[in-house]
C-alpha positions as a LaTeX table, in Angstrom:
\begin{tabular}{lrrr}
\hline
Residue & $x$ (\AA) & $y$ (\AA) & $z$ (\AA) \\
\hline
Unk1 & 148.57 & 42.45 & $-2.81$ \\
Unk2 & 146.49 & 41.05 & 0.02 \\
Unk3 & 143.56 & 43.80 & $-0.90$ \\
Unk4 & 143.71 & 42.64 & $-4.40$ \\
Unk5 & 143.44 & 38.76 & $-2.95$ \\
Unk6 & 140.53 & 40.08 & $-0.88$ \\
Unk7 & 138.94 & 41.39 & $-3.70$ \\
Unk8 & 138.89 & 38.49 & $-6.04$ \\
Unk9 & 137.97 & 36.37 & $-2.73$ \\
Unk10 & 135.11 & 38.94 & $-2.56$ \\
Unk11 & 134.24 & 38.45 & $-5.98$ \\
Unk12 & 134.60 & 35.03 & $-5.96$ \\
Unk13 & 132.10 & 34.85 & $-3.31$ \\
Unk14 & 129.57 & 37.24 & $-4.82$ \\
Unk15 & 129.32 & 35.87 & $-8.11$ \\
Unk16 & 128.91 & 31.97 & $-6.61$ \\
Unk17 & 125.88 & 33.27 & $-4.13$ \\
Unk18 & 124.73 & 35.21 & $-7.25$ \\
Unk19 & 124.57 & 32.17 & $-9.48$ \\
Unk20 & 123.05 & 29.98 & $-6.75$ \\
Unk21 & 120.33 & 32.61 & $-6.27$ \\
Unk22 & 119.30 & 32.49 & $-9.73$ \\
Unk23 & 119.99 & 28.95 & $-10.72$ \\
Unk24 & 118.28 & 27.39 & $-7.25$ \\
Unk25 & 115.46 & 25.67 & $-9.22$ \\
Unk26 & 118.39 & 24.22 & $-12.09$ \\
Unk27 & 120.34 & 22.72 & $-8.58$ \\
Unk28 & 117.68 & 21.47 & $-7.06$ \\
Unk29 & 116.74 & 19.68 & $-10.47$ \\
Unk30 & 119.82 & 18.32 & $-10.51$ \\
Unk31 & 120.18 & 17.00 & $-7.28$ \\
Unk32 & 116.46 & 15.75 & $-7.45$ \\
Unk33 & 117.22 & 13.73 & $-11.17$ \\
Unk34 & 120.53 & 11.76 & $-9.41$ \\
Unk35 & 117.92 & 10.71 & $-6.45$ \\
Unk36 & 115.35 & 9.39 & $-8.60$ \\
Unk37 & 118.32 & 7.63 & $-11.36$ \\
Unk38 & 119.54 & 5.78 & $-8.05$ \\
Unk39 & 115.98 & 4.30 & $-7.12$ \\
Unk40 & 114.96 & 3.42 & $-11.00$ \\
Unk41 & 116.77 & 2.15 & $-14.13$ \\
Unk42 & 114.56 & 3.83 & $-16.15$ \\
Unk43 & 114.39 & 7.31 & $-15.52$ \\
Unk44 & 117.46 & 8.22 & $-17.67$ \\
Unk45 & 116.19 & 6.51 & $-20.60$ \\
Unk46 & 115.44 & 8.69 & $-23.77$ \\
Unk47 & 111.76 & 7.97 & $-23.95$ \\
Unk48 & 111.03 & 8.51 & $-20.48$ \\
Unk49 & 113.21 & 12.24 & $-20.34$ \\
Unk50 & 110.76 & 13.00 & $-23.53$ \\
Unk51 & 108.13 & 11.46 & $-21.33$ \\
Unk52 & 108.74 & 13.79 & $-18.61$ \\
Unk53 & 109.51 & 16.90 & $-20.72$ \\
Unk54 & 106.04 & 16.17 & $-22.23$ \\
Unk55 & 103.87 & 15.85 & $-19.51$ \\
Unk56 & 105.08 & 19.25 & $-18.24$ \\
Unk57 & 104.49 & 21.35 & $-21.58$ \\
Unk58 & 101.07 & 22.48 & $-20.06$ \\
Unk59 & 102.03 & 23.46 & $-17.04$ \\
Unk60 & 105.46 & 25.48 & $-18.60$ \\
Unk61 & 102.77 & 27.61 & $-20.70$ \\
Unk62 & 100.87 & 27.90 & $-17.92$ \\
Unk63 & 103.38 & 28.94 & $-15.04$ \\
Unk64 & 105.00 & 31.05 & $-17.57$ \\
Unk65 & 101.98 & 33.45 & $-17.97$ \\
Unk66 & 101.58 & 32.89 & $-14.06$ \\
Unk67 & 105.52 & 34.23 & $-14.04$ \\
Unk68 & 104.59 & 37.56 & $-15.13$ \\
Unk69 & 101.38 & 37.83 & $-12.67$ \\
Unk70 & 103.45 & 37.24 & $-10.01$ \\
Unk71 & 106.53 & 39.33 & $-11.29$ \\
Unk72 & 104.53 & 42.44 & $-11.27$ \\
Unk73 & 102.88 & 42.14 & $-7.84$ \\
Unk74 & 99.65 & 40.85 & $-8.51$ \\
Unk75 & 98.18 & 37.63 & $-7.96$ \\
Unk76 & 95.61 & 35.06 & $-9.69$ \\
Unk77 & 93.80 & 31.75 & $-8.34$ \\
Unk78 & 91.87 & 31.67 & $-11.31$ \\
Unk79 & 93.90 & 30.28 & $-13.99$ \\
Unk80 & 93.53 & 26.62 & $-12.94$ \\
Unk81 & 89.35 & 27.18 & $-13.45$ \\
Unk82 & 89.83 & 29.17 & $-16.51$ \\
Unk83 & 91.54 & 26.58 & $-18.31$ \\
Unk84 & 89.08 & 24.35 & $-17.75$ \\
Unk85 & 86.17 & 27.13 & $-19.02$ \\
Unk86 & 87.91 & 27.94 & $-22.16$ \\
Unk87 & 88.61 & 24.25 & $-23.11$ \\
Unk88 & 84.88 & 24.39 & $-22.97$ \\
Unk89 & 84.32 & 27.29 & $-25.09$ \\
Unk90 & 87.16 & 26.17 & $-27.79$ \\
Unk91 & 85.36 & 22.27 & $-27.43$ \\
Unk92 & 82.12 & 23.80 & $-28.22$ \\
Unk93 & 83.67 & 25.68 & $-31.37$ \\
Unk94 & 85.58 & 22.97 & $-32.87$ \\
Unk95 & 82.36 & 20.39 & $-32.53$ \\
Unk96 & 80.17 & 22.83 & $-34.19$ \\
Unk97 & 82.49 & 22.73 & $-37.22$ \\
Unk98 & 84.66 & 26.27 & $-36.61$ \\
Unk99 & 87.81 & 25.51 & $-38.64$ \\
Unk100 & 90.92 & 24.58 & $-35.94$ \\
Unk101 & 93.05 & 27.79 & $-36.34$ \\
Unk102 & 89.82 & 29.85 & $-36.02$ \\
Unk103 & 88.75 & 28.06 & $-33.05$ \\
Unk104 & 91.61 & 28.40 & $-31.50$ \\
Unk105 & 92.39 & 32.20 & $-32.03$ \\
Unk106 & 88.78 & 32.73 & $-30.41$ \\
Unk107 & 90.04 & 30.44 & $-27.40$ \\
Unk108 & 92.81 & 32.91 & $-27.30$ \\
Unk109 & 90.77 & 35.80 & $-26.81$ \\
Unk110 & 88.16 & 34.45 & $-24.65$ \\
Unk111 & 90.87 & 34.19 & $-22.11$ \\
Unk112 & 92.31 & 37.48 & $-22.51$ \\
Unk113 & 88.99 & 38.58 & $-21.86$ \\
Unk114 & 88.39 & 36.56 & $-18.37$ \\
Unk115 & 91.68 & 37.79 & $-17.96$ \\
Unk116 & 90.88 & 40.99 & $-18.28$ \\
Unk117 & 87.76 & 40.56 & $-16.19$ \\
Unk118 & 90.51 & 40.20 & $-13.12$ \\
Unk119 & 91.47 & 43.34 & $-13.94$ \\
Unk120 & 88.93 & 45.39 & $-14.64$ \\
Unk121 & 87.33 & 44.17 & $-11.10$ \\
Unk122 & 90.73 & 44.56 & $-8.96$ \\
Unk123 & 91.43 & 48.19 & $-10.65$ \\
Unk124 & 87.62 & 49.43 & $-10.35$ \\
Unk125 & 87.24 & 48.43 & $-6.52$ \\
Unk126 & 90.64 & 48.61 & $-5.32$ \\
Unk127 & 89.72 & 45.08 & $-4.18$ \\
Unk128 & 93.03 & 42.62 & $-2.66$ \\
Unk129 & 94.19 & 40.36 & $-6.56$ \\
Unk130 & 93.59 & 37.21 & $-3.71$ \\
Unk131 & 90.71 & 37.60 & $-3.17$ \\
Unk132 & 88.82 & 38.61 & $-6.70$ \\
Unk133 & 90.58 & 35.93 & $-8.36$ \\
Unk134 & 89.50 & 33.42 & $-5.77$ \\
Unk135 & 85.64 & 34.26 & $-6.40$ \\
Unk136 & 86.21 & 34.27 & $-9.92$ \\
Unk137 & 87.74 & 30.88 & $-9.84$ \\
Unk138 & 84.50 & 29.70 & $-8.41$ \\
Unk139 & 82.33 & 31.50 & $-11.00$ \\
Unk140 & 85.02 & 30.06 & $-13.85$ \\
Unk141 & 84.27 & 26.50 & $-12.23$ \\
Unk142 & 80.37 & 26.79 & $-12.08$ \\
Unk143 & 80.21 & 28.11 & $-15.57$ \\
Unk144 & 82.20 & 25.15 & $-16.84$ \\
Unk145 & 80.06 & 22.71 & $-14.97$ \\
Unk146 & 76.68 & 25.01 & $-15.89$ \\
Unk147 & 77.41 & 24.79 & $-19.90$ \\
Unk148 & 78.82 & 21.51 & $-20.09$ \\
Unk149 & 76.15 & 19.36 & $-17.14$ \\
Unk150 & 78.64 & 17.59 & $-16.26$ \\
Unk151 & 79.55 & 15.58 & $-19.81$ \\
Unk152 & 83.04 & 16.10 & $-21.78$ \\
Unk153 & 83.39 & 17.50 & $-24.88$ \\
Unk154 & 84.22 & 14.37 & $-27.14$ \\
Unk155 & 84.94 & 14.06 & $-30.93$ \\
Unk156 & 86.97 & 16.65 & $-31.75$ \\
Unk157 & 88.66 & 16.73 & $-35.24$ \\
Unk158 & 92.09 & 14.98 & $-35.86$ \\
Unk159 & 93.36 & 18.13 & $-37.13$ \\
Unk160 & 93.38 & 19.54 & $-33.66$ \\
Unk161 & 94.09 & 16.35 & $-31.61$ \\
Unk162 & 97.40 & 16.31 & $-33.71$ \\
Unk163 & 98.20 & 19.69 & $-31.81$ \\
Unk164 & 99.06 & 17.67 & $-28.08$ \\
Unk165 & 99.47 & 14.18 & $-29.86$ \\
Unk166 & 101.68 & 14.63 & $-32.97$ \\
Unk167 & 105.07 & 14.61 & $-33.23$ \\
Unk168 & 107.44 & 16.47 & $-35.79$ \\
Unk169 & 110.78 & 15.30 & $-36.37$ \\
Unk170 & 110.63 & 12.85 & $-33.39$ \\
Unk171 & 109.73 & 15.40 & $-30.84$ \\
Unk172 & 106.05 & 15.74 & $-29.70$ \\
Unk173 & 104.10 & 19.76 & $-31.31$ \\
Unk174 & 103.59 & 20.39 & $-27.88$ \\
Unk175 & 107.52 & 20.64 & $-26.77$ \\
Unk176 & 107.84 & 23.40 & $-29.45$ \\
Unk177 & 104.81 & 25.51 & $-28.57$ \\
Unk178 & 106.64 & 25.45 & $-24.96$ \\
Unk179 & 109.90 & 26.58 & $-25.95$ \\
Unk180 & 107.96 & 29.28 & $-28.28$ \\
Unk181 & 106.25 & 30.67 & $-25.30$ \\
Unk182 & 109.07 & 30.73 & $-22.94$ \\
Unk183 & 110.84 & 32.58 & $-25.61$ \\
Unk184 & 107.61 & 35.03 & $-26.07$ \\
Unk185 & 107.61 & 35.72 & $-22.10$ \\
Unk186 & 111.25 & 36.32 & $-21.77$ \\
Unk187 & 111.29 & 38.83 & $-24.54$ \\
Unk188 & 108.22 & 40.38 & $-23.43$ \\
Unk189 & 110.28 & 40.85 & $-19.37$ \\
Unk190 & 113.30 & 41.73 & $-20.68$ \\
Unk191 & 112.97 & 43.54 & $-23.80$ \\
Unk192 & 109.29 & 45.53 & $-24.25$ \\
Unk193 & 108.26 & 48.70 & $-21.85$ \\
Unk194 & 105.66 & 46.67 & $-20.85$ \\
Unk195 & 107.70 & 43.98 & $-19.34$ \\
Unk196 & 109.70 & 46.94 & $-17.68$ \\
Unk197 & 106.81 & 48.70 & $-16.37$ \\
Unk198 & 104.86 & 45.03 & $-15.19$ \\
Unk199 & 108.31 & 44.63 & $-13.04$ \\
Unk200 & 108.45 & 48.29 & $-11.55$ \\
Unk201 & 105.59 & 48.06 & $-10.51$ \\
Unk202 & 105.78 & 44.48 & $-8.84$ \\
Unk203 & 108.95 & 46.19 & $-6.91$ \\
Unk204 & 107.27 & 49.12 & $-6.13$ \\
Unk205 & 103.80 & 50.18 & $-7.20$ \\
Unk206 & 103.14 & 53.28 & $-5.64$ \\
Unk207 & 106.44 & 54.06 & $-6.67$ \\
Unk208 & 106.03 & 53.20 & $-10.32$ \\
Unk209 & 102.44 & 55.18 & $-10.14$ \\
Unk210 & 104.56 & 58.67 & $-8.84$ \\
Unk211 & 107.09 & 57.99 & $-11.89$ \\
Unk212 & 103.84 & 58.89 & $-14.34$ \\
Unk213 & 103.33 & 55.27 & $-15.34$ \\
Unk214 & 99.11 & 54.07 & $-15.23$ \\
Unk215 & 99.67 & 50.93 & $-13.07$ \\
Unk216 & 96.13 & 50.23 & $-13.78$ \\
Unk217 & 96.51 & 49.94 & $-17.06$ \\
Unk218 & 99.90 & 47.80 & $-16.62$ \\
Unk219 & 97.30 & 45.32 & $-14.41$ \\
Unk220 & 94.90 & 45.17 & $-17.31$ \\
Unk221 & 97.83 & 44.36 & $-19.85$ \\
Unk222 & 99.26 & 41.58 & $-17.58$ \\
Unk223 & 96.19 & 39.58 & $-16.09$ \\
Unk224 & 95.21 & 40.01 & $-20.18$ \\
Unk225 & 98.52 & 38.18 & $-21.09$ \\
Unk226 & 97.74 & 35.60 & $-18.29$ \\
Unk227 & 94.54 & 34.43 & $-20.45$ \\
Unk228 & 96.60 & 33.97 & $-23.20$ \\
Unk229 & 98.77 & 31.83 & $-21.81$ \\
Unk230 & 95.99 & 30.35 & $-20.30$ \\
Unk231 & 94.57 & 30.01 & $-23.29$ \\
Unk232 & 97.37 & 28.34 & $-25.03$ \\
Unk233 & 97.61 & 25.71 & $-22.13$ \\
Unk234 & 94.35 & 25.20 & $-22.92$ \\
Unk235 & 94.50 & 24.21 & $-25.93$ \\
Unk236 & 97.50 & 22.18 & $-25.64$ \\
Unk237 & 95.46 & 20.22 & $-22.23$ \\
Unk238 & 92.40 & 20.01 & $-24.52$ \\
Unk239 & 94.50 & 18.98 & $-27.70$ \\
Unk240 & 96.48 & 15.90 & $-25.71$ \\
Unk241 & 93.16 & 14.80 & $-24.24$ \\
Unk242 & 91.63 & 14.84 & $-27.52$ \\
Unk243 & 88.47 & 16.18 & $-25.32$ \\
Unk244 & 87.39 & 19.22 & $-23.39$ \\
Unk245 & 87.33 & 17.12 & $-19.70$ \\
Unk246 & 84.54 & 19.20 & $-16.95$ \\
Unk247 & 87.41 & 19.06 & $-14.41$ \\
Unk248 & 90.41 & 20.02 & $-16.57$ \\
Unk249 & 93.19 & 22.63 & $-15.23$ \\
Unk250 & 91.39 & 22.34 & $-11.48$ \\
Unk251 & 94.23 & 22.81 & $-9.13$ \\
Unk252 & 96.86 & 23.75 & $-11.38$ \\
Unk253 & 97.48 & 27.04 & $-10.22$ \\
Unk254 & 99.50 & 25.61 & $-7.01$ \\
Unk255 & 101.78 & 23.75 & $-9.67$ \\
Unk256 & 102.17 & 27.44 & $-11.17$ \\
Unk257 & 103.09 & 28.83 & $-7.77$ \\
Unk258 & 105.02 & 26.60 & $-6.52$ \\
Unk259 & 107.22 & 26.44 & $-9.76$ \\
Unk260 & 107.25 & 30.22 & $-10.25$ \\
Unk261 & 108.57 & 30.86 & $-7.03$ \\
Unk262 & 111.06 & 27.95 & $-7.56$ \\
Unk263 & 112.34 & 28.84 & $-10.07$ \\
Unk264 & 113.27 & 32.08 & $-8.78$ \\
Unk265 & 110.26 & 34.55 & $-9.04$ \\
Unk266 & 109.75 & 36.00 & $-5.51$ \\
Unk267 & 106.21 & 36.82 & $-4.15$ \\
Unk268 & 106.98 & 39.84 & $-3.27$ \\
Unk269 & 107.36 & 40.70 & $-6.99$ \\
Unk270 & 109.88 & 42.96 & $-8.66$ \\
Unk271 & 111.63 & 40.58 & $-10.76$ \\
Unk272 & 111.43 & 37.44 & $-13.06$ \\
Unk273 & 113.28 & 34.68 & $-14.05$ \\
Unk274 & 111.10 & 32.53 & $-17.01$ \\
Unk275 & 114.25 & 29.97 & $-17.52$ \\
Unk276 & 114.05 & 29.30 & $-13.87$ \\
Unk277 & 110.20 & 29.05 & $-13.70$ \\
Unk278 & 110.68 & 26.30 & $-16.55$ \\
Unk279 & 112.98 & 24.14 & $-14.29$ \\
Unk280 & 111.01 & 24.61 & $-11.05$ \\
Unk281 & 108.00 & 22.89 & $-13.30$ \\
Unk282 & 110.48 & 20.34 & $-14.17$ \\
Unk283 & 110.80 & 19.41 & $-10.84$ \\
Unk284 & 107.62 & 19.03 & $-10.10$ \\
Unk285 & 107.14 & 16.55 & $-13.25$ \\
Unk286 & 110.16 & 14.94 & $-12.20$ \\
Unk287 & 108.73 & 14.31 & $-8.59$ \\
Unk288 & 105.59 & 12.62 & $-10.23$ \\
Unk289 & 107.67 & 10.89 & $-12.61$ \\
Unk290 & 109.40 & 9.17 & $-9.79$ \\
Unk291 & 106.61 & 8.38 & $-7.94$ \\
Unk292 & 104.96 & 6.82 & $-10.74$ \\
Unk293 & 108.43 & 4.60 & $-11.56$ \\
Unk294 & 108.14 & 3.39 & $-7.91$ \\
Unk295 & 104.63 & 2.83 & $-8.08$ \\
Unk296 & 103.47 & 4.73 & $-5.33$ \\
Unk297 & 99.86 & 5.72 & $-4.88$ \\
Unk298 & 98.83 & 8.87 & $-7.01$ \\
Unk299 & 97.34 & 9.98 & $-3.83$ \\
Unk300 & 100.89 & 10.56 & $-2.29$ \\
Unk301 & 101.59 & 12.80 & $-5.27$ \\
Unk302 & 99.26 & 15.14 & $-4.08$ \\
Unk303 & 100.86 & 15.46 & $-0.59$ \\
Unk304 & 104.50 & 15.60 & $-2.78$ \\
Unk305 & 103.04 & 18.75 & $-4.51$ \\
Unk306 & 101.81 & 20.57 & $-1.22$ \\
Unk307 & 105.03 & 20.17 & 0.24 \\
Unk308 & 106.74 & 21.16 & $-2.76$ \\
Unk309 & 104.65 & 24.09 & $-2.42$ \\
Unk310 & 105.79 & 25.03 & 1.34 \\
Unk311 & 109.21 & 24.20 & 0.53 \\
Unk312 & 108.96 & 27.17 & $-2.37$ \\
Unk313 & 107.32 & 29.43 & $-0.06$ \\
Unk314 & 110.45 & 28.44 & 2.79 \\
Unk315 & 113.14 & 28.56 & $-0.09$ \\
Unk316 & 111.49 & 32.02 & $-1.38$ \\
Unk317 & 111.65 & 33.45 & 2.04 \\
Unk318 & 115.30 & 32.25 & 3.32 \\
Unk319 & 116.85 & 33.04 & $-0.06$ \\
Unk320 & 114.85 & 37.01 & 0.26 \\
Unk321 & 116.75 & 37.32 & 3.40 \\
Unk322 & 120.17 & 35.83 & 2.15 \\
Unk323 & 119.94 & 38.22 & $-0.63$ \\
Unk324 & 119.56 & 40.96 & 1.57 \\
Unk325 & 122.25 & 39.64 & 3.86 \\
Unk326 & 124.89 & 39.70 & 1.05 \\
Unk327 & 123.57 & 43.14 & $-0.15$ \\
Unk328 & 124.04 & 45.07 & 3.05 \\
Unk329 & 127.82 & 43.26 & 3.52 \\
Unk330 & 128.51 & 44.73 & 0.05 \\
Unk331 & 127.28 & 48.21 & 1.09 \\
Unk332 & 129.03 & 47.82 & 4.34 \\
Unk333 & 132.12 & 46.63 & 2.58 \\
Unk334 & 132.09 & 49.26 & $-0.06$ \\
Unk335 & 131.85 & 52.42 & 2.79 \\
Unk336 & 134.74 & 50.53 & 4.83 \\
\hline
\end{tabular}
C-alpha cells in the first residue's frame, strides 16, 4: 500500500514538472496578462486582445520557421535582414505590375533561396551557422539599402494591402495565415521524416550522420524552410505596411530567439515545441502592449526585449538542468 502511495506521489510529481517544462512560456503568459490587467483597464478588452494577437502575427511566422532552425542545431542571424531584402524584391514585383499571387510565390522562393545560400556556405566550408549567418545578415542589409537608396517601396495595389489590413469575418487575414503556419510547422516536426531527421540531428549530429542520414542535406532543407517562413512574414510585414520600409524586419531575429527558447525550444537543439514558441511571442507582444497602455517611452521597450532575451537564455539553462535533475532521480529510482 505505501509503495503504491509512493508511486502515484511519484507520478504525481513527474507529470506536474513535465507539464511545467513544456507549458513554461503558457505560465509565464499567464502570470504576465494578470500583471498588466491590474495596472490598465484596458488590456482585457476585446479589441485590444485582437490588438495584441495582431501585432504579433509577423513575428509567430517568423519565430516559427526560426523554431525549426534552432530545433535541429543550427543557427541563423539573418532572418531579421532577409525580411527586409525580400520585401524589397516582392515591392519591386508588385509595382512593376506582377499580379499579387505571382508576386508573392516569387517572394516565396527568393527566400528559400537566401535560405539556402546559409546552407550551401555552412555545409561547403564547415564554417560555425553563427558566424555565416551573421555576415550574411550584413550583405542581406547592404543589398536592401543598395537596390532601394534608401527610399520605400510605396503604392502597392489594394489587392495586396488587403493581405495585413483586411479582415474576414471580424478577424484580421493575417491571424489566419498565423494559425495556418503554426499548423504547417507542427506537422512538418511531428509528422514528416524530415521533421524527424531536422530533430536527430539537433540532438545529436554526428550521431544522426553514423545512422546513414545526409545531415547536409537535412541543413539545406531546413535553413530553405526558414526563407519561407521568412518569406511569408514578409509579406504579411510588407502587406500591413502597405509599403516595402528600407529598415523592415532589422532586429527581429532576437524577438525569434528569445520566444523560441521561451516557449520551450532549447539551444542546444534536439527538440521543438511550435505551440510554445507561439506563446513565448505572445509575451513579448504582451510586454509592449503594456508598455504602450502605460505610456512609457518606446525606448524602454527595447531594454524590456533584451532582458526578455537573458531571462530566456537563464530560463533555458536552469530548466536544461532541472530536466536532467528529474531524469537521473527517475533512473536512480527505477534501479533502487
Amino acid at each position: 500500500m505505501a509503495n503504491e502511495k509512493t508511486a502515484k506521489k511519484s507520478f504525481m510529481d513527474n507529470a506536474f514538472g513535465k507539464f511545467i517544462m513544456n507549458n513554461k512560456a503558457l505560465l509565464i503568459l499567464i502570470l504576465l496578462g494578470a500583471v498588466v490587467a491590474c495596472i490598465s483597464d484596458v488590456f482585457f478588452t476585446a479589441s485590444n486582445l485582437l490588438n495584441v494577437v495582431r501585432q504579433v502575427t509577423y513575428s509567430v511566422t517568423l519565430a516559427c520557421g526560426f523554431t525549426l532552425v534552432l530545433s535541429s542545431g543550427n543557427m541563423d542571424l539573418s532572418i531579421g535582414c532577409m525580411v527586409g531584402l525580400v520585401g524589397v524584391v516582392l515591392g519591386k514585383l508588385l509595382v512593376s505590375g506582377v499580379p499579387v499571387i505571382l508576386a508573392c510565390l516569387i517572394a516565396i522562393v527568393v527566400g528559400m533561396a537566401f535560405g539556402s545560400i546559409n546552407a550551401l556556405v555552412i555545409n561547403s566550408f564547415d564554417l560555425p551557422p553563427f558566424i555565416v549567418t551573421l555576415a550574411t545578415m550584413s550583405s542581406f542589409k547592404g543589398a536592401t539599402y543598395i537596390s532601394t537608396k534608401m527610399v520605400p517601396i510605396s503604392n502597392l495595389p489594394k489587392g495586396f494591402v488587403v493581405i495585413g489590413q483586411g479582415y474576414t469575418f471580424g478577424i484580421p487575414n493575417q491571424i489566419y495565415i498565423m494559425v495556418f503556419m503554426i499548423a504547417l510547422m507542427a506537422f512538418i516536426l511531428n509528422k514528416t521524416k524530415f521533421g524527424r531527421y531536422a530533430l536527430a540531428m539537433g540532438g545529436n549530429r554526428e550521431a544522426t550522420r553514423l545512422a546513414g542520414i545526409n545531415t547536409k542535406l537535412i541543413r539545406l532543407g531546413v535553413y530553405a524552410v526558414m526563407g519561407a517562413y521568412v518569406a511569408v512574414a514578409s509579406i504579411m510585414l510588407t502587406a500591413r505596411s502597405a509599403s516595402a520600409q528600407v529598415s523592415a524586419g532589422q532586429n527581429t531575429e532576437m524577438d525569434a530567439i528569445a520566444a523560441v527558447v521561451v516557449g520551450g525550444t532549447p539551444m542546444s537543439g534536439g527538440s521543438a515545441n511550435v505551440v510554445g514558441t507561439m506563446f513565448g511571442c505572445l509575451i513579448v507582444g504582451v510586454i509592449n502592449n503594456g508598455l504602450n497602455l502605460m505610456g512609457v517611452d518606446a525606448n524602454w521597450q527595447l531594454v524590456a526585449k533584451g532582458l526578455m532575451i537573458l531571462f530566456a537564455i537563464v530560463l533555458d539553462v536552469v530548466s536544461s538542468n532541472i530536466a536532467n535533475n528529474m531524469s537521473k532521480k527517475r533512473m536512480a529510482a527505477a534501479q533502487n
